[in-house]
């Protein structure tokens, strides 16, 4: 049976007080709308239609995908009016699932339940029992009984005081028989307090036609909460982060404090991984067995092998998936910065205030203090001294530095690329190296020390 999915995302989101369309605001690093779209991927719909309006160009550009189509609703005259615009895009006589672009945490299992209960025949409403259902459309049931047949939905603003006392609200999500839905939305009017075309008025039409109407309760509040304001966005963010943190802990990851953990993407963890407080993970991150992450690290698109230790306040940014690699048993930080293309072998040590970009360091290489390695290939066991840098940029182009195995680079050296330093060579501290260094030699390139005996310091003139 054909499945259509319609996602309403035309609303303005006035209460966000933002120039960005509401559905593009981010939760855990992804837009609200993208959360909904990702959830629908597993539902195998024949058609997925996003209704856009406010900021339509921006919204469509942000989420465009081959399987998605867009329908524009201008102006926005209500949810019923929104679905009217989508009618020509709907296929077949099966089921149409209606979701909201600003309700990001709806789960696939719940959507699946709506689809199955609809089965192309029934009108299925996802409902929620709330202690304060203000603003929600109320589910009107026969004789006001919890198990009574659904008779209709009354919008909050149109509801009587008695109806407002009903705690069961409509979540804004439903599954409807496609053919009937098209017919019903064609019959809507805007004779109501808000002068809008209410999609929720189709419920009474279904009842009048004898079409079965089911109200299914959502499994929890988090799945159906919408975002209308920065406060609500932050609340959902925390709920989502708590959920992710709990899943990781269930899988054995030891989080020092699940309330101080943020994951904006995917985190894969081996056994006995420990993560201290205030760490942020973004994009695709993998942590091997026994990896320990110190407090206040930001780690994005990186794979960190077993036993590596990332000390406090380190910033690892791979830019793209797999962009930074840290080998087994490596020690990073505190205060280290690994940038895109940093590829560190096993047992590499990167200490405080060391920046590594687009460089590979082979097993056992060390750069422990205040250094820069950019566009470099560093051999095994190299010791790269404090304050040394690769001068990789001539103002126009980037050049590479090759450092052979067992090289010792003293402190405060400038290696002017392109340059190569042969295996086992030694670079004297304070050298500016502009010519290739042969294997095994000592290279010193700095002013010779001069000693002037009996030197009298200048004295202040009166
Ligand atoms: C709607 C429901 C209400 C339900 C509530 C749940 C109607 C008439 N009412 O009310 O029963 O309890 O959601 O949150 O449906 N949208 C458009 N075009 C429009 C208007 C809205 O695309 O012309 C989109 C919005 O962007 C949003 C969704 O539809 O994603 C819901 O719109 P909103 O204005 O929030 O509806 P409510 O009045 O809250
Ligand atoms: Mg709303």
Tab-separated table of C-alpha atoms and ligand atoms in Angstrom:
chain	number	residue	atom	x	y	z
A	1	UNK	CA	0.000	0.000	0.000
A	2	UNK	CA	1.354	3.395	-0.947
A	3	UNK	CA	2.680	5.491	1.915
A	4	UNK	CA	2.931	9.271	1.662
A	5	UNK	CA	4.654	11.352	4.283
A	6	UNK	CA	3.858	15.028	4.622
A	7	UNK	CA	5.916	17.251	6.892
A	8	UNK	CA	4.492	20.662	7.692
A	9	UNK	CA	7.227	23.261	7.912
A	10	UNK	CA	5.742	26.482	6.590
A	11	UNK	CA	5.138	28.256	9.886
A	12	UNK	CA	7.076	31.319	10.879
A	13	UNK	CA	8.107	30.511	14.399
A	14	UNK	CA	7.580	34.050	15.633
A	15	UNK	CA	8.483	33.170	19.203
A	16	UNK	CA	11.977	32.078	18.197
A	17	UNK	CA	12.625	35.794	17.507
A	18	UNK	CA	15.173	34.747	14.925
A	19	UNK	CA	15.972	35.497	11.290
A	20	UNK	CA	16.489	31.766	10.766
A	21	UNK	CA	13.346	29.788	9.866
A	22	UNK	CA	12.276	27.846	12.945
A	23	UNK	CA	12.685	24.354	11.475
A	24	UNK	CA	16.338	25.107	10.671
A	25	UNK	CA	17.273	25.745	14.269
A	26	UNK	CA	19.588	23.046	15.494
A	27	UNK	CA	19.111	20.366	18.067
A	28	UNK	CA	22.165	18.219	18.758
A	29	UNK	CA	23.876	19.697	15.714
A	30	UNK	CA	21.123	18.911	13.204
A	31	UNK	CA	18.158	21.023	12.170
A	32	UNK	CA	14.777	20.228	13.686
A	33	UNK	CA	13.475	19.352	10.234
A	34	UNK	CA	16.453	17.094	9.517
A	35	UNK	CA	15.678	15.097	12.661
A	36	UNK	CA	12.186	14.422	11.350
A	37	UNK	CA	13.461	13.592	7.864
A	38	UNK	CA	16.071	11.179	9.196
A	39	UNK	CA	13.419	9.414	11.249
A	40	UNK	CA	11.221	8.919	8.161
A	41	UNK	CA	14.008	7.316	6.146
A	42	UNK	CA	13.266	3.877	7.552
A	43	UNK	CA	9.561	4.105	6.740
A	44	UNK	CA	9.994	3.411	3.014
A	45	UNK	CA	7.470	5.980	1.801
A	46	UNK	CA	6.576	6.290	-1.872
A	47	UNK	CA	6.495	10.049	-1.469
A	48	UNK	CA	7.898	12.432	1.083
A	49	UNK	CA	6.627	15.971	0.817
A	50	UNK	CA	7.800	18.944	2.846
A	51	UNK	CA	5.469	21.930	2.992
A	52	UNK	CA	7.510	25.111	3.129
A	53	UNK	CA	6.504	28.757	3.376
A	54	UNK	CA	8.437	31.097	5.626
A	55	UNK	CA	12.055	31.068	4.478
A	56	UNK	CA	11.142	28.438	1.856
A	57	UNK	CA	14.312	28.921	-0.225
A	58	UNK	CA	16.524	28.524	2.792
A	59	UNK	CA	14.618	25.555	4.191
A	60	UNK	CA	14.538	23.689	0.865
A	61	UNK	CA	18.236	24.297	0.242
A	62	UNK	CA	19.106	23.063	3.706
A	63	UNK	CA	17.374	19.685	3.501
A	64	UNK	CA	17.148	18.949	-0.247
A	65	UNK	CA	17.505	15.260	-1.107
A	66	UNK	CA	16.620	13.259	-4.235
A	67	UNK	CA	13.687	11.454	-2.620
A	68	UNK	CA	12.129	14.631	-1.189
A	69	UNK	CA	9.686	16.972	-2.852
A	70	UNK	CA	8.643	20.402	-1.714
A	71	UNK	CA	5.320	22.158	-1.874
A	72	UNK	CA	5.037	25.836	-1.061
A	73	UNK	CA	2.276	27.300	1.036
A	74	UNK	CA	2.026	31.071	0.606
A	75	UNK	CA	0.450	32.606	2.568
A	76	UNK	CA	-0.002	30.283	5.547
A	77	UNK	CA	-3.705	30.007	6.237
A	78	UNK	CA	-3.594	27.113	8.686
A	79	UNK	CA	-2.675	23.453	8.884
A	80	UNK	CA	-5.666	22.418	6.747
A	81	UNK	CA	-4.623	24.896	4.094
A	82	UNK	CA	-1.101	23.466	4.268
A	83	UNK	CA	-2.334	19.953	3.513
A	84	UNK	CA	-4.519	21.303	0.686
A	85	UNK	CA	-1.319	22.442	-1.029
A	86	UNK	CA	0.172	18.964	-0.681
A	87	UNK	CA	-2.852	17.143	-2.123
A	88	UNK	CA	-1.635	17.089	-5.752
A	89	UNK	CA	1.650	15.570	-4.595
A	90	UNK	CA	0.032	12.635	-2.768
A	91	UNK	CA	0.059	9.232	-4.416
A	92	UNK	CA	-2.378	6.360	-4.367
A	93	UNK	CA	-5.133	5.289	-2.018
A	94	UNK	CA	-2.989	4.110	0.875
A	95	UNK	CA	-1.883	5.974	3.954
A	96	UNK	CA	-0.654	9.512	4.463
A	97	UNK	CA	1.382	10.232	7.564
A	98	UNK	CA	1.389	13.869	8.659
A	99	UNK	CA	4.265	15.137	10.788
A	100	UNK	CA	5.538	18.499	11.961
A	101	UNK	CA	8.902	19.952	11.078
A	102	UNK	CA	9.171	21.465	14.540
A	103	UNK	CA	8.547	18.246	16.491
A	104	UNK	CA	11.986	16.704	16.139
A	105	UNK	CA	12.124	13.743	18.502
A	106	UNK	CA	9.283	11.609	17.200
A	107	UNK	CA	10.489	8.008	16.948
A	108	UNK	CA	10.136	5.687	14.012
A	109	UNK	CA	8.362	3.055	16.119
A	110	UNK	CA	5.630	5.565	16.959
A	111	UNK	CA	5.238	6.673	13.351
A	112	UNK	CA	5.058	3.004	12.367
A	113	UNK	CA	2.266	2.415	14.880
A	114	UNK	CA	0.224	5.229	13.328
A	115	UNK	CA	0.777	3.871	9.817
A	116	UNK	CA	-0.169	0.334	10.790
A	117	UNK	CA	-3.269	1.424	12.698
A	118	UNK	CA	-4.372	3.529	9.724
A	119	UNK	CA	-3.806	0.795	7.158
A	120	UNK	CA	-5.322	3.039	4.491
A	121	UNK	CA	-8.720	2.893	6.253
A	122	UNK	CA	-8.810	4.555	9.683
A	123	UNK	CA	-7.995	8.089	10.749
A	124	UNK	CA	-5.381	7.755	13.484
A	125	UNK	CA	-4.466	10.617	15.784
A	126	UNK	CA	-1.414	10.679	17.988
A	127	UNK	CA	-2.493	12.124	21.322
A	128	UNK	CA	-0.828	13.054	24.595
A	129	UNK	CA	-2.148	13.395	28.128
A	130	UNK	CA	-0.811	16.558	29.694
A	131	UNK	CA	-1.239	18.174	33.085
A	132	UNK	CA	-1.412	21.500	31.255
A	133	UNK	CA	-2.671	21.049	27.695
A	134	UNK	CA	-3.049	24.801	27.064
A	135	UNK	CA	-2.693	25.629	23.384
A	136	UNK	CA	-3.349	22.069	22.235
A	137	UNK	CA	-6.377	20.925	20.292
A	138	UNK	CA	-8.476	18.790	22.681
A	139	UNK	CA	-9.561	15.270	21.832
A	140	UNK	CA	-13.342	15.176	22.237
A	141	UNK	CA	-14.505	11.672	23.131
A	142	UNK	CA	-17.982	10.194	23.448
A	143	UNK	CA	-19.549	10.943	26.839
A	144	UNK	CA	-16.241	12.554	27.847
A	145	UNK	CA	-14.892	9.100	28.683
A	146	UNK	CA	-11.219	8.227	28.255
A	147	UNK	CA	-12.150	5.091	26.253
A	148	UNK	CA	-15.025	6.781	24.411
A	149	UNK	CA	-14.959	7.007	20.637
A	150	UNK	CA	-13.223	10.071	19.266
A	151	UNK	CA	-15.793	12.570	18.008
A	152	UNK	CA	-13.566	15.448	17.013
A	153	UNK	CA	-10.781	17.857	17.921
A	154	UNK	CA	-11.508	21.275	19.372
A	155	UNK	CA	-8.787	23.881	19.079
A	156	UNK	CA	-7.861	25.528	22.379
A	157	UNK	CA	-8.978	28.975	21.274
A	158	UNK	CA	-12.362	27.657	20.133
A	159	UNK	CA	-12.932	25.391	23.120
A	160	UNK	CA	-15.479	25.932	25.888
A	161	UNK	CA	-14.275	25.945	29.529
A	162	UNK	CA	-15.529	22.338	29.852
A	163	UNK	CA	-13.601	21.281	26.750
A	164	UNK	CA	-10.508	23.071	27.990
A	165	UNK	CA	-10.632	20.866	31.076
A	166	UNK	CA	-9.871	17.862	28.838
A	167	UNK	CA	-6.287	16.753	29.359
A	168	UNK	CA	-5.922	14.707	26.193
A	169	UNK	CA	-4.385	16.857	23.462
A	170	UNK	CA	-3.700	16.319	19.786
A	171	UNK	CA	0.040	16.170	19.101
A	172	UNK	CA	-0.294	17.482	15.538
A	173	UNK	CA	0.632	14.080	14.054
A	174	UNK	CA	-1.784	11.740	12.330
A	175	UNK	CA	-2.112	9.009	9.724
A	176	UNK	CA	-5.055	9.221	7.333
A	177	UNK	CA	-6.453	7.275	4.381
A	178	UNK	CA	-5.024	9.241	1.447
A	179	UNK	CA	-8.138	9.363	-0.746
A	180	UNK	CA	-10.409	10.479	2.074
A	181	UNK	CA	-7.853	12.994	3.317
A	182	UNK	CA	-7.798	14.692	-0.073
A	183	UNK	CA	-11.573	14.893	-0.073
A	184	UNK	CA	-11.844	16.138	3.521
A	185	UNK	CA	-9.319	18.931	3.230
A	186	UNK	CA	-11.222	20.137	0.150
A	187	UNK	CA	-14.241	20.688	2.376
A	188	UNK	CA	-12.595	22.710	5.151
A	189	UNK	CA	-13.684	26.221	6.015
A	190	UNK	CA	-12.181	28.892	8.224
A	191	UNK	CA	-15.202	29.711	10.365
A	192	UNK	CA	-13.389	29.710	13.660
A	193	UNK	CA	-11.819	32.035	16.196
A	194	UNK	CA	-8.502	32.187	14.340
A	195	UNK	CA	-9.973	32.400	10.838
A	196	UNK	CA	-7.704	29.505	9.795
A	197	UNK	CA	-8.273	26.291	7.896
A	198	UNK	CA	-7.890	23.724	10.664
A	199	UNK	CA	-6.694	20.296	9.597
A	200	UNK	CA	-8.190	19.046	12.843
A	201	UNK	CA	-11.716	19.676	11.485
A	202	UNK	CA	-11.351	16.569	9.310
A	203	UNK	CA	-11.847	14.430	12.411
A	204	UNK	CA	-15.535	15.337	12.687
A	205	UNK	CA	-15.908	14.711	8.929
A	206	UNK	CA	-14.458	11.222	9.296
A	207	UNK	CA	-16.803	10.520	12.197
A	208	UNK	CA	-19.778	11.733	10.148
A	209	UNK	CA	-18.813	9.374	7.316
A	210	UNK	CA	-18.463	6.448	9.683
A	211	UNK	CA	-14.726	6.173	9.071
A	212	UNK	CA	-13.055	4.678	12.157
A	213	UNK	CA	-11.136	7.292	14.160
A	214	UNK	CA	-8.517	6.144	16.642
A	215	UNK	CA	-6.643	8.147	19.224
A	216	UNK	CA	-3.321	6.540	20.058
A	217	UNK	CA	-1.424	7.851	23.073
A	218	UNK	CA	2.191	8.809	22.499
A	219	UNK	CA	4.661	6.703	24.518
A	220	UNK	CA	6.083	9.799	26.195
A	221	UNK	CA	6.025	13.571	26.125
A	222	UNK	CA	9.514	14.024	24.662
A	223	UNK	CA	8.552	12.456	21.346
A	224	UNK	CA	5.730	14.886	20.740
A	225	UNK	CA	7.008	18.160	22.137
A	226	UNK	CA	7.281	20.930	19.588
A	227	UNK	CA	9.733	23.794	19.521
A	228	UNK	CA	8.299	27.287	19.578
A	229	UNK	CA	10.864	29.223	21.593
A	230	UNK	CA	14.534	29.109	22.574
A	231	UNK	CA	13.497	27.860	26.001
A	232	UNK	CA	11.644	24.901	24.497
A	233	UNK	CA	14.541	24.229	22.136
A	234	UNK	CA	16.998	24.065	25.035
A	235	UNK	CA	14.617	21.833	26.983
A	236	UNK	CA	14.372	19.342	24.100
A	237	UNK	CA	18.119	19.494	23.578
A	238	UNK	CA	18.672	18.410	27.204
A	239	UNK	CA	16.088	15.646	26.946
A	240	UNK	CA	17.727	14.354	23.798
A	241	UNK	CA	21.218	14.549	25.275
A	242	UNK	CA	20.087	12.719	28.401
A	243	UNK	CA	18.626	9.982	26.206
A	244	UNK	CA	21.857	9.607	24.221
A	245	UNK	CA	23.947	9.659	27.390
A	246	UNK	CA	21.814	6.904	28.883
A	247	UNK	CA	22.127	4.745	25.789
A	248	UNK	CA	25.913	5.072	25.938
A	249	UNK	CA	26.003	4.270	29.643
A	250	UNK	CA	23.769	1.236	29.051
A	251	UNK	CA	26.399	0.118	26.542
A	252	UNK	CA	29.080	0.422	29.235
A	253	UNK	CA	30.512	3.880	28.578
A	254	UNK	CA	31.375	5.636	31.829
A	255	UNK	CA	30.246	9.233	31.741
A	256	UNK	CA	31.344	11.272	34.737
A	257	UNK	CA	28.081	13.200	34.504
A	258	UNK	CA	25.397	12.513	31.898
A	259	UNK	CA	24.057	16.027	32.443
A	260	UNK	CA	27.354	17.473	31.255
A	261	UNK	CA	27.748	15.517	28.038
A	262	UNK	CA	26.871	16.607	24.519
A	263	UNK	CA	26.777	14.488	21.409
A	264	UNK	CA	25.961	16.178	18.107
A	265	UNK	CA	26.346	13.262	15.761
A	266	UNK	CA	27.426	9.655	16.214
A	267	UNK	CA	29.725	8.318	18.887
A	268	UNK	CA	31.000	4.756	18.719
A	269	UNK	CA	32.692	3.434	21.810
A	270	UNK	CA	34.621	0.293	22.635
A	271	UNK	CA	34.796	-1.251	26.079
A	272	UNK	CA	35.847	0.678	29.179
A	273	UNK	CA	35.682	4.121	27.684
A	274	UNK	CA	35.659	6.951	30.227
A	275	UNK	CA	34.487	10.468	29.474
A	276	UNK	CA	34.898	13.247	32.006
A	277	UNK	CA	32.567	16.244	32.302
A	278	UNK	CA	31.812	18.936	29.714
A	279	UNK	CA	32.946	17.124	26.605
A	280	UNK	CA	31.328	17.816	23.244
A	281	UNK	CA	31.391	15.249	20.437
A	282	UNK	CA	30.425	16.253	16.920
A	283	UNK	CA	30.081	14.468	13.583
A	284	UNK	CA	31.450	10.917	13.522
A	285	UNK	CA	33.645	10.045	16.445
A	286	UNK	CA	34.918	6.626	17.429
A	287	UNK	CA	36.721	5.770	20.642
A	288	UNK	CA	38.507	2.443	20.979
A	289	UNK	CA	38.682	0.207	24.035
A	290	UNK	CA	39.929	1.900	27.163
A	291	UNK	CA	40.072	5.404	25.703
A	292	UNK	CA	39.841	8.102	28.356
A	293	UNK	CA	38.758	11.634	27.584
A	294	UNK	CA	39.535	14.360	30.103
A	295	UNK	CA	37.203	17.176	31.044
A	296	UNK	CA	36.324	19.969	28.613
A	297	UNK	CA	37.400	18.380	25.344
A	298	UNK	CA	35.714	19.153	22.029
A	299	UNK	CA	36.118	16.282	19.572
A	300	UNK	CA	34.756	16.352	16.055
A	301	UNK	CA	35.126	13.783	13.280
A	302	UNK	CA	37.932	11.739	14.719
A	303	UNK	CA	38.813	8.145	15.348
A	304	UNK	CA	40.783	7.493	18.479
A	305	UNK	CA	42.302	4.059	18.918
A	306	UNK	CA	42.406	1.812	21.947
A	307	UNK	CA	44.089	3.035	25.088
A	308	UNK	CA	44.641	6.588	23.872
A	309	UNK	CA	44.313	9.280	26.481
A	310	UNK	CA	42.983	12.707	25.583
A	311	UNK	CA	43.796	15.062	28.414
A	312	UNK	CA	41.725	18.009	29.562
A	313	UNK	CA	40.877	20.953	27.310
A	314	UNK	CA	41.983	19.396	24.056
A	315	UNK	CA	40.361	20.369	20.769
A	316	UNK	CA	40.255	17.786	18.021
A	317	UNK	CA	38.609	18.820	14.778
A	318	UNK	CA	38.696	16.476	11.789
A	319	UNK	CA	36.281	18.631	9.770
A	320	UNK	CA	35.063	15.564	7.799
A	321	UNK	CA	34.449	11.993	8.952
A	322	UNK	CA	37.782	10.285	9.647
A	323	UNK	CA	39.526	13.652	9.461
A	324	UNK	CA	41.746	13.062	12.478
A	325	UNK	CA	43.253	9.742	13.535
A	326	UNK	CA	44.852	9.110	16.886
A	327	UNK	CA	46.769	5.865	17.322
A	328	UNK	CA	46.608	3.325	20.112
A	329	UNK	CA	48.098	4.427	23.389
A	330	UNK	CA	48.692	7.990	22.224
A	331	UNK	CA	48.763	10.798	24.791
A	332	UNK	CA	47.171	14.058	23.714
A	333	UNK	CA	46.986	17.308	25.626
A	334	UNK	CA	46.126	18.934	27.911
A	335	UNK	CA	45.446	21.941	25.660
A	336	UNK	CA	46.346	20.195	22.402
A	337	UNK	CA	44.858	21.096	19.059
A	338	UNK	CA	44.515	18.483	16.319
A	339	UNK	CA	43.226	19.838	13.034
A	340	UNK	CA	42.061	18.185	9.793
A	341	UNK	CA	44.505	15.638	8.427
A	342	UNK	CA	46.292	15.009	11.708
A	343	UNK	CA	47.184	11.326	11.538
A	344	UNK	CA	48.961	10.166	14.655
A	345	UNK	CA	50.469	6.716	15.036
A	346	UNK	CA	50.528	4.523	18.103
A	347	UNK	CA	52.116	5.927	21.250
A	348	UNK	CA	52.490	9.427	19.799
A	349	UNK	CA	52.629	12.201	22.389
A	350	UNK	CA	51.193	15.648	21.685
A	351	UNK	CA	51.482	17.991	24.616
A	352	UNK	CA	50.177	21.365	25.681
A	353	UNK	CA	49.749	24.120	23.126
A	354	UNK	CA	50.826	21.933	20.249
A	355	UNK	CA	48.936	22.291	16.981
A	356	UNK	CA	48.997	19.560	14.336
A	357	UNK	CA	47.441	20.030	10.886
A	358	UNK	CA	47.580	17.820	7.808
A	359	UNK	CA	50.534	15.937	9.209
A	360	UNK	CA	51.330	12.356	9.985
A	361	UNK	CA	53.405	11.370	12.986
A	362	UNK	CA	54.691	7.806	13.041
A	363	UNK	CA	54.748	5.564	16.095
A	364	UNK	CA	56.342	7.021	19.176
A	365	UNK	CA	56.938	10.537	17.804
A	366	UNK	CA	56.662	13.299	20.382
A	367	UNK	CA	55.903	17.007	20.286
A	368	UNK	CA	55.307	17.867	23.873
A	369	UNK	CA	55.261	21.644	24.194
A	370	UNK	CA	54.242	24.803	22.323
A	371	UNK	CA	54.823	23.659	18.750
A	372	UNK	CA	53.315	23.646	15.273
A	373	UNK	CA	53.376	20.814	12.771
A	374	UNK	CA	51.638	21.657	9.493
A	375	UNK	CA	51.927	19.673	6.240
A	376	UNK	CA	54.613	17.471	7.730
A	377	UNK	CA	55.551	13.815	7.617
A	378	UNK	CA	57.228	12.860	10.851
A	379	UNK	CA	59.061	9.564	11.313
A	380	UNK	CA	59.075	7.155	14.223
A	381	UNK	CA	60.424	8.271	17.593
A	382	UNK	CA	61.100	11.827	16.425
A	383	UNK	CA	61.436	14.295	19.262
A	384	UNK	CA	60.154	17.681	18.199
A	385	UNK	CA	61.312	20.388	20.581
A	386	UNK	CA	59.370	23.029	22.423
A	387	UNK	CA	58.554	26.124	20.418
A	388	UNK	CA	59.524	24.600	17.067
A	389	UNK	CA	57.405	25.163	13.993
A	390	UNK	CA	57.143	24.136	10.397
A	391	UNK	CA	57.003	27.298	8.289
A	392	UNK	CA	54.722	25.649	5.759
A	393	UNK	CA	53.232	28.724	4.104
A	394	UNK	CA	55.186	31.140	1.921
A	395	UNK	CA	52.305	33.578	1.672
A	396	UNK	CA	50.901	31.912	-1.437
A	397	UNK	CA	51.453	28.172	-1.272
A	398	UNK	CA	51.765	25.432	1.315
A	399	UNK	CA	54.858	23.218	1.321
A	400	UNK	CA	55.741	19.968	3.025
A	401	UNK	CA	58.273	19.135	5.665
A	402	UNK	CA	59.734	15.606	5.821
A	403	UNK	CA	61.324	14.545	9.052
A	404	UNK	CA	62.977	11.103	9.114
A	405	UNK	CA	62.880	8.576	11.929
A	406	UNK	CA	64.740	9.325	15.174
A	407	UNK	CA	65.353	12.964	14.318
A	408	UNK	CA	65.833	15.267	17.277
A	409	UNK	CA	64.600	18.809	16.670
A	410	UNK	CA	65.803	21.162	19.403
A	411	UNK	CA	63.722	23.938	20.902
A	412	UNK	CA	62.629	27.025	19.012
A	413	UNK	CA	63.507	25.824	15.531
A	414	UNK	CA	61.928	27.052	12.314
A	415	UNK	CA	61.829	24.442	9.572
A	416	UNK	CA	61.244	26.410	6.381
A	417	UNK	CA	59.311	24.192	3.975
A	418	UNK	CA	59.799	22.601	1.534
A	419	UNK	CA	62.461	20.886	3.543
A	420	UNK	CA	63.623	17.417	4.426
A	421	UNK	CA	65.570	16.214	7.424
A	422	UNK	CA	67.221	12.838	7.136
A	423	UNK	CA	66.806	10.032	9.640
A	424	UNK	CA	68.693	10.377	12.882
A	425	UNK	CA	69.678	14.006	12.262
A	426	UNK	CA	69.865	16.537	15.071
A	427	UNK	CA	68.796	20.169	14.756
A	428	UNK	CA	70.372	22.522	17.238
A	429	UNK	CA	68.004	24.642	19.288
A	430	UNK	CA	67.130	28.029	17.828
A	431	UNK	CA	67.983	27.036	14.260
A	432	UNK	CA	66.222	28.302	11.183
A	433	UNK	CA	66.593	25.447	8.716
A	434	UNK	CA	66.258	26.322	5.033
A	435	UNK	CA	68.455	23.656	3.412
A	436	UNK	CA	68.035	19.870	3.460
A	437	UNK	CA	69.667	18.115	6.397
A	438	UNK	CA	71.442	14.825	5.697
A	439	UNK	CA	70.780	11.704	7.741
A	440	UNK	CA	72.751	11.506	10.944
A	441	UNK	CA	74.238	15.033	10.833
A	442	UNK	CA	73.938	17.871	13.300
A	443	UNK	CA	72.650	21.073	11.775
A	444	UNK	CA	72.900	24.372	13.597
A	445	UNK	CA	71.775	27.582	11.930
A	446	UNK	CA	71.929	30.457	14.330
A	447	UNK	CA	74.246	33.329	15.278
A	448	UNK	CA	77.338	32.120	17.106
A	449	UNK	CA	77.419	33.042	20.785
A	450	UNK	CA	79.846	35.904	21.525
A	451	UNK	CA	81.182	36.558	25.031
A	452	UNK	CA	82.430	40.064	25.915
A	453	UNK	CA	84.242	40.013	29.206
A	454	UNK	CA	83.948	42.877	31.696
A	455	UNK	CA	80.948	44.399	29.959
A	456	UNK	CA	79.681	47.556	31.613
A	457	UNK	CA	75.997	48.193	31.331
A	458	UNK	CA	74.868	51.664	30.246
A	459	UNK	CA	73.836	53.929	33.127
A	460	UNK	CA	71.004	56.436	33.155
A	461	UNK	CA	72.014	60.021	32.230
A	462	UNK	CA	71.234	62.670	34.875
B	1	LIG	C1	-1.813	22.473	15.894
B	1	LIG	C2	-3.132	21.730	15.930
B	1	LIG	C3	-3.479	21.442	17.390
B	1	LIG	C4	-2.372	20.673	18.058
B	1	LIG	C5	-1.070	21.418	17.935
B	1	LIG	C6	0.058	20.577	18.452
B	1	LIG	C7	-4.396	22.528	14.039
B	1	LIG	C8	-5.483	23.401	13.589
B	1	LIG	N1	-4.153	22.515	15.335
B	1	LIG	O1	-2.043	23.708	16.501
B	1	LIG	O2	-4.672	20.709	17.460
B	1	LIG	O3	-2.673	20.444	19.418
B	1	LIG	O4	-0.794	21.719	16.543
B	1	LIG	O5	1.223	21.337	18.450
B	1	LIG	O6	-3.815	21.818	13.250
B	1	LIG	N2	1.892	25.080	9.651
B	1	LIG	C9	2.001	25.230	8.300
B	1	LIG	N3	1.160	26.083	7.663
B	1	LIG	C10	0.215	26.789	8.315
B	1	LIG	C11	0.123	26.633	9.715
B	1	LIG	C12	0.961	25.760	10.346
B	1	LIG	O7	2.843	24.588	7.670
B	1	LIG	O8	-0.500	27.532	7.678
B	1	LIG	C13	2.792	24.148	10.329
B	1	LIG	C14	3.658	24.819	11.359
B	1	LIG	O9	4.886	25.224	10.793
B	1	LIG	C15	3.850	23.740	12.367
B	1	LIG	C16	2.566	22.927	12.287
B	1	LIG	O10	2.017	23.224	11.027
B	1	LIG	O11	4.906	22.888	12.055
B	1	LIG	C17	1.580	23.247	13.395
B	1	LIG	O12	1.265	24.613	13.306
B	1	LIG	P1	0.963	25.477	14.584
B	1	LIG	O13	0.679	26.856	14.178
B	1	LIG	O14	2.014	25.251	15.594
B	1	LIG	O15	-0.407	24.806	15.052
B	1	LIG	P2	-1.064	24.983	16.439
B	1	LIG	O16	-1.896	26.175	16.416
B	1	LIG	O17	-0.053	24.855	17.485
B	2	LIG	MG1	2.331	24.696	17.548
